[in-house]
XYZ file of C-alpha atoms in Angstrom:
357
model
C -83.498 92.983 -69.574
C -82.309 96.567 -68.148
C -81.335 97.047 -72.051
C -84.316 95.630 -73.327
C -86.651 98.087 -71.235
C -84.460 101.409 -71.875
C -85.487 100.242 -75.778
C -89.113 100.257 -75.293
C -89.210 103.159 -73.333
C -87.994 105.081 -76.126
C -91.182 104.075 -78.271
C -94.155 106.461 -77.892
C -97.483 107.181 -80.213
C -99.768 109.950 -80.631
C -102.651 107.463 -80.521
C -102.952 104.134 -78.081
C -101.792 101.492 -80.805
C -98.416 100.221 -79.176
C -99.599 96.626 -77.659
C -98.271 95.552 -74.509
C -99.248 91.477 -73.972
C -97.989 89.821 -70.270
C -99.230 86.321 -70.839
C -98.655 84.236 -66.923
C -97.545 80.539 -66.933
C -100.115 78.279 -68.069
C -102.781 80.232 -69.765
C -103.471 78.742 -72.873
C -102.004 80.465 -76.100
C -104.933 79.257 -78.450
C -107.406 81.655 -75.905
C -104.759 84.675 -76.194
C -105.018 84.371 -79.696
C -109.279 84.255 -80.060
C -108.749 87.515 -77.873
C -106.720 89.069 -79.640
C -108.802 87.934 -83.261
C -111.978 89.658 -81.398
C -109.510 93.178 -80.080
C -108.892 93.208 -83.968
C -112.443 92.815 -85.009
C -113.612 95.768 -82.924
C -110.728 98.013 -84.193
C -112.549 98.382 -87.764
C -114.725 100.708 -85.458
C -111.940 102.961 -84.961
C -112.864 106.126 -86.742
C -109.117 107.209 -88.040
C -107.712 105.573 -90.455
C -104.530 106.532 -89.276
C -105.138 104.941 -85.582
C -106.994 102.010 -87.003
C -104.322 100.931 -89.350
C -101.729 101.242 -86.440
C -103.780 98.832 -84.207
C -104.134 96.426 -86.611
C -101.135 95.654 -87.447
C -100.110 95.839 -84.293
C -102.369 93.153 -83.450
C -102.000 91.004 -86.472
C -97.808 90.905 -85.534
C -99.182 89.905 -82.046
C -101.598 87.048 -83.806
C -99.193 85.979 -86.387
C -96.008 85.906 -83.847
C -98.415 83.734 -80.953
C -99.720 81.436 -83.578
C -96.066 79.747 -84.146
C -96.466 79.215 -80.295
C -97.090 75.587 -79.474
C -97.555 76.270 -75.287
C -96.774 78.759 -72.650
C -93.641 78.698 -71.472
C -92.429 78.231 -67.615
C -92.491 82.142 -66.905
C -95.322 82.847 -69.617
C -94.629 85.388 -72.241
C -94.468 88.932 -73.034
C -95.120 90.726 -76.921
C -94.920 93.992 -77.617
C -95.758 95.343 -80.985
C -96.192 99.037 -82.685
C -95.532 101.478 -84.931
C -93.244 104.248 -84.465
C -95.244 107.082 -86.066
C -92.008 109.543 -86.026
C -89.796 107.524 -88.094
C -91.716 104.621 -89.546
C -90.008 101.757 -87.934
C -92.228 98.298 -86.376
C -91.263 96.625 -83.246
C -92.677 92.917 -82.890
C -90.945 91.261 -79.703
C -91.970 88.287 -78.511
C -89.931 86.605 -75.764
C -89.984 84.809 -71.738
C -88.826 86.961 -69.264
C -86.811 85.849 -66.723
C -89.204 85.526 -63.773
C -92.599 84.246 -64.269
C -95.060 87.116 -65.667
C -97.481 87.874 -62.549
C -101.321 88.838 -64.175
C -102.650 88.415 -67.677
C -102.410 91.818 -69.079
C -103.516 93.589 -72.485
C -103.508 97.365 -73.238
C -102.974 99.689 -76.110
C -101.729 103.181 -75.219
C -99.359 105.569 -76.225
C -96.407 104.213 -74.730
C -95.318 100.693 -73.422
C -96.392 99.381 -70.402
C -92.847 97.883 -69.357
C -93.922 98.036 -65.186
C -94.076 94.058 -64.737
C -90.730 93.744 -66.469
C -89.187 96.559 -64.785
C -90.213 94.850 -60.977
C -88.858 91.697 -62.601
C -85.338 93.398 -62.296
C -85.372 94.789 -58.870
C -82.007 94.469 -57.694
C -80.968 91.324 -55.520
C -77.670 90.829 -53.979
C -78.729 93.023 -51.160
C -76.800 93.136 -47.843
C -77.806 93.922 -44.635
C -75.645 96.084 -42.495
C -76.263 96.790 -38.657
C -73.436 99.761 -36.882
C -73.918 99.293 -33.082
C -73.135 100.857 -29.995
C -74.354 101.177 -26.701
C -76.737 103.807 -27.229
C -76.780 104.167 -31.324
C -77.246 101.977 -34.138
C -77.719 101.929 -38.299
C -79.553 99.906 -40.070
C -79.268 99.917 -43.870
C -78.622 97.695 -47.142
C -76.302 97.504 -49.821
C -77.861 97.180 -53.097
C -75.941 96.977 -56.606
C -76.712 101.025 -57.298
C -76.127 102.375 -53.648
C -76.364 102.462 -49.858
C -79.506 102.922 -48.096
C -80.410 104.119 -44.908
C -83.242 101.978 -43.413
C -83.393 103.508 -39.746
C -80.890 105.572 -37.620
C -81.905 104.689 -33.519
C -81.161 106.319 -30.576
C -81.525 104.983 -27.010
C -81.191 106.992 -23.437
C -78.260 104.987 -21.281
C -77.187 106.919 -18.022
C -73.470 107.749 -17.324
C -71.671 105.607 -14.591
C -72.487 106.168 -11.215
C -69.586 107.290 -8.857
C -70.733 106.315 -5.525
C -69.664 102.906 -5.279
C -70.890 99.732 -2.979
C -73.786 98.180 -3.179
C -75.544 100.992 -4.789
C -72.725 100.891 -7.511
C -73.521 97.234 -8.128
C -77.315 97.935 -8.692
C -77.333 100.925 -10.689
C -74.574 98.785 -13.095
C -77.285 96.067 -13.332
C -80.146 98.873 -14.154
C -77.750 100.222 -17.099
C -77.118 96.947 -18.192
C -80.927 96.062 -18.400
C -81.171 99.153 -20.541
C -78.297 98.225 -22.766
C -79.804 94.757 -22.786
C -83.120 96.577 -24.179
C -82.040 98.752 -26.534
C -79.760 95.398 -28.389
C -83.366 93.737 -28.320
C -84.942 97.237 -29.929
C -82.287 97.306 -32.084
C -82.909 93.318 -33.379
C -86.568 93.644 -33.710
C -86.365 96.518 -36.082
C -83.223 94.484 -38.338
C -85.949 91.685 -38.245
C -88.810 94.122 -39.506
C -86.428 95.533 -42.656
C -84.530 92.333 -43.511
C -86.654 89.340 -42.722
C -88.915 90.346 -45.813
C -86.198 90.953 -47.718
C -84.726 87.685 -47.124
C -87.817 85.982 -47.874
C -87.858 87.399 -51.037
C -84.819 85.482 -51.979
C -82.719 89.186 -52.050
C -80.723 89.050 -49.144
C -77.825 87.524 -49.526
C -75.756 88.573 -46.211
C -75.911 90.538 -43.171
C -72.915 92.661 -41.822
C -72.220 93.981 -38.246
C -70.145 96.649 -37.385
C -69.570 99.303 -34.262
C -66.582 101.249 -33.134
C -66.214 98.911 -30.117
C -67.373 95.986 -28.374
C -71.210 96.341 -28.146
C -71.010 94.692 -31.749
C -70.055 91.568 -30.040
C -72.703 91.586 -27.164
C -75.482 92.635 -29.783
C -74.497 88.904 -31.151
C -74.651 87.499 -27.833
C -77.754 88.921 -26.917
C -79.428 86.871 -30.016
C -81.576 90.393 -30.621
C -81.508 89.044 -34.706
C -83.784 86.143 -35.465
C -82.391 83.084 -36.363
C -82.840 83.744 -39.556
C -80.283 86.483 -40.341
C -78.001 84.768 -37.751
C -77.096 82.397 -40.142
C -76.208 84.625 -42.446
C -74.118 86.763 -40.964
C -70.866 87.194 -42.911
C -67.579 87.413 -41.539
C -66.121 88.887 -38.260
C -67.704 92.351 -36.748
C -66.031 95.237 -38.582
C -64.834 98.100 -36.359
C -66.118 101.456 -37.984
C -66.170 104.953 -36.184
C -69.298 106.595 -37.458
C -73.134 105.734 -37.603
C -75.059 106.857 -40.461
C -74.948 107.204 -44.148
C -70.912 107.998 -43.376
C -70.937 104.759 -40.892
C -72.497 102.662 -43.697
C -69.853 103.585 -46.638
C -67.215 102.737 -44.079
C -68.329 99.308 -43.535
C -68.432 98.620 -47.462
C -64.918 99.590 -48.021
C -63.773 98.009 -45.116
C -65.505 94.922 -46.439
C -64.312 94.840 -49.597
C -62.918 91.361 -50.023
C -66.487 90.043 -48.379
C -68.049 91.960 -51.281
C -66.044 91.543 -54.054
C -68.935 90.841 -56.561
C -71.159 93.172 -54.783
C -72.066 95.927 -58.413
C -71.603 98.970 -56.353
C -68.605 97.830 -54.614
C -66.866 97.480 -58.332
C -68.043 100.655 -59.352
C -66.899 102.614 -56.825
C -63.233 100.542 -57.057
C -63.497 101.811 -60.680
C -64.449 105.221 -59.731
C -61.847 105.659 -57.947
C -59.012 104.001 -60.067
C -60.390 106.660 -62.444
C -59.644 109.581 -60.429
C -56.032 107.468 -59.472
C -55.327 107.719 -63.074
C -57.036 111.597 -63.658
C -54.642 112.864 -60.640
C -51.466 111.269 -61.636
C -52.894 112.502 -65.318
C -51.179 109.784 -66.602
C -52.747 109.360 -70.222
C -55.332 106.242 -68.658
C -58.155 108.206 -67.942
C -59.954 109.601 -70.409
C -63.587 111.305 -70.529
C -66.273 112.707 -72.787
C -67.871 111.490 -75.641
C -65.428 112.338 -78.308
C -62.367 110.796 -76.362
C -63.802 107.449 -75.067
C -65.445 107.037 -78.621
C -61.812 107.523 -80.355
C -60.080 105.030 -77.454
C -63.195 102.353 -78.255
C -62.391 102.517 -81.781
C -58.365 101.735 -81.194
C -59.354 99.082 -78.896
C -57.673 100.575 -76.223
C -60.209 101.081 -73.468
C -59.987 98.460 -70.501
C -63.107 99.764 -68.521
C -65.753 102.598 -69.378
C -67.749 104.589 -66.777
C -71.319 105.696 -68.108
C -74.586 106.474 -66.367
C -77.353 104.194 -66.493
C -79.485 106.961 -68.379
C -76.480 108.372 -70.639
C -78.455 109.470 -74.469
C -75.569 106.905 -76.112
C -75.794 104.222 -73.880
C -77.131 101.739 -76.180
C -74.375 102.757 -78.879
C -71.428 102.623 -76.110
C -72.607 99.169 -74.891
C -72.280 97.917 -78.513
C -68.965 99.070 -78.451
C -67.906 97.574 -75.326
C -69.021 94.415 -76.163
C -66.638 94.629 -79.706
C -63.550 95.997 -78.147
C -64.050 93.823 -75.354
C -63.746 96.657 -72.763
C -65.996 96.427 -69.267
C -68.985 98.390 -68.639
C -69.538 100.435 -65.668
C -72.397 101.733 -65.133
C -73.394 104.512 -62.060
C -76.751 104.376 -60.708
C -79.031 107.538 -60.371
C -79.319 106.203 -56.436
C -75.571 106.266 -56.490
C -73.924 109.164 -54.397
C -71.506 109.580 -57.121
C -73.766 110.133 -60.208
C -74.091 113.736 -59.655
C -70.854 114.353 -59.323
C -69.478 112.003 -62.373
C -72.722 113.717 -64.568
C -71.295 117.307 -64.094
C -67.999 116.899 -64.138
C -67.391 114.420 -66.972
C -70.744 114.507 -69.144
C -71.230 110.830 -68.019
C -68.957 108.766 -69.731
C -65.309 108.358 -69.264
C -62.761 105.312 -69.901
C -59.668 103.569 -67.930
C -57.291 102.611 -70.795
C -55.053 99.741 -71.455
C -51.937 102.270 -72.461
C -51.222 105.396 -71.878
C -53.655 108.280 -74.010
C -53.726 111.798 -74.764
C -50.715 112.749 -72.260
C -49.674 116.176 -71.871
């Protein structure tokens, strides 16, 4: 779908004669296509002949393609037609997308409206991560392109008290209650960023961490709804930062619970890259020309490309025949910058030894 939307972004018009058509579950084709047969009756008012010609057959691909259509499918359908004015070609797609279109929609413009399809492929496989201490906690997510920062939470606990007795006792239980407060601060904000989250059907597990043992009485204090309770994964992971810095910590320290976690495999593959570019071994190789001579002997094992890279579409097909794995880095990722600069993003991990000095 991701490669599917890159396409129709690329298509744009001078004039608004690309169709977009979202079609929900159980609307009736036969009244899509009477719509349609009246859109293409008003177009003969369309004063260029140019622009009119474009909608048209725009509209008649849409007709034609809808009329082979017995019923609506489960998720509904989705056709896009138009003319590429800059080099002549016709696009005429007609397929069900993988989630159930949400409104009836019709529009043409000078570009594609690909928004419904593009929320269709929100990432899932989130995880929930919660760094705890005393006074401090993290809350964020791991999606497939990156880490995220959902709130960073202070709290006021006072230092021990020296003077001992009876008045040491009570001031203990006052810090206590605090400590007791902030765990139950701490849990209703978790609850307000991952309960919806989770009710979407994209959380998949939660993670706690904390450099000592207020990870354990934040579980014992039942601060987290029930909900995310049961989906804690794994034992508390000791980490020694909060933050953005406390969050990448956990991942790699949680590596084998997030194994088929996307970003945790690209940044294993990041690094094996630089592995390979320090030891400059002949297995990593970078830049266009390169990677496009190892794809061609078959000798690339993994390729590293950003999600917006000009030859994406061209290196994918590649892949795909050599039967090498696609990376790809996220613009959310921290890394993108970096890989972008520094190796034009693409590079490759090979299966032999290339290009040694």
């Amino acid at each position: 779908m991701k490669a599917v939307i890159r396409e129709l972004k690329k298509w744009k018009a001078h004039a608004t004669t690309l169709l977009s058509l979202y079609i929900p579950p159980g609307r009736p084709i036969s009244d899509v296509v009477n719509l349609l047969r009246q859109e293409y009756a008003i177009t003969e008012n369309i004063k260029l002949k140019k622009t009119r010609s474009a909608v048209q057959q725009a509209l008649a691909a849409a007709i034609d393609r809808l009329t082979k259509i017995r019923e609506t499918p489960p998720n509904g359908l989705v056709v896009f037609c138009g003319l590429n004015e800059e080099t002549g070609d016709f696009i005429a797609w007609v397929f069900s997308p993988p989630d159930p279109v949400p409104v009836f929609f019709y529009r043409t413009d000078k570009e594609f409206h690909t928004e419904f399809l593009e929320s269709m492929v929100e990432e899932r496989d989130v995880y929930g991560i919660i760094i705890i201490e005393r006074d401090q906690a993290t809350i964020g997510i791991l999606k497939p392109s990156g880490i995220q920062v959902l709130e960073e939470i202070e709290w006021y606990v006072p230092g021990k008290h020296h003077k001992g007795g009876q008045s040491q006792r009570r001031f203990d239980r006052i810090i206590e209650q605090i400590v007791e407060e902030f765990y139950k601060h701490v849990g209703e904000k978790a609850n307000r960023h991952l309960l919806p989250l989770l009710e979407e059907g994209k959380l998949k597990g939660i993670i706690i961490a904390g450099p000592g043992y207020a990870k354990y009485d934040f579980l014992k204090s039942e601060s987290l709804d029930y909900r995310l309770r049961k989906i804690i994964v794994g034992e508390p992971i000791d980490v020694a930062y909060q933050g953005i810095a406390g969050l990448r910590e956990v991942v790699m320290k949680a590596q084998n619970v997030l194994s088929k976690q996307r970003f945790v495999e690209v940044i294993r593959v990041v690094e094996e890259f630089k592995y390979h570019l320090a030891k400059d071994d002949g297995y990593a190789v970078y830049g266009y020309k390169q990677v496009f001579e190892a794809l061609q002997q078959g000798a690339v094992d993994k390729i590293i490309v950003c999600e917006d890279y000009e030859e994406y579409g061209q290196i994918e097909k590649l892949a795909e025949a050599s039967g090498a794995k696609l990376i790809e880095i996220s613009k959310e990722m921290d890394e993108y910058e970096w890989f972008k600069s520094t190796f034009g993003c693409i590079a490759a991990i090979t299966r032999y030894p290339l290009f040694t000095s």
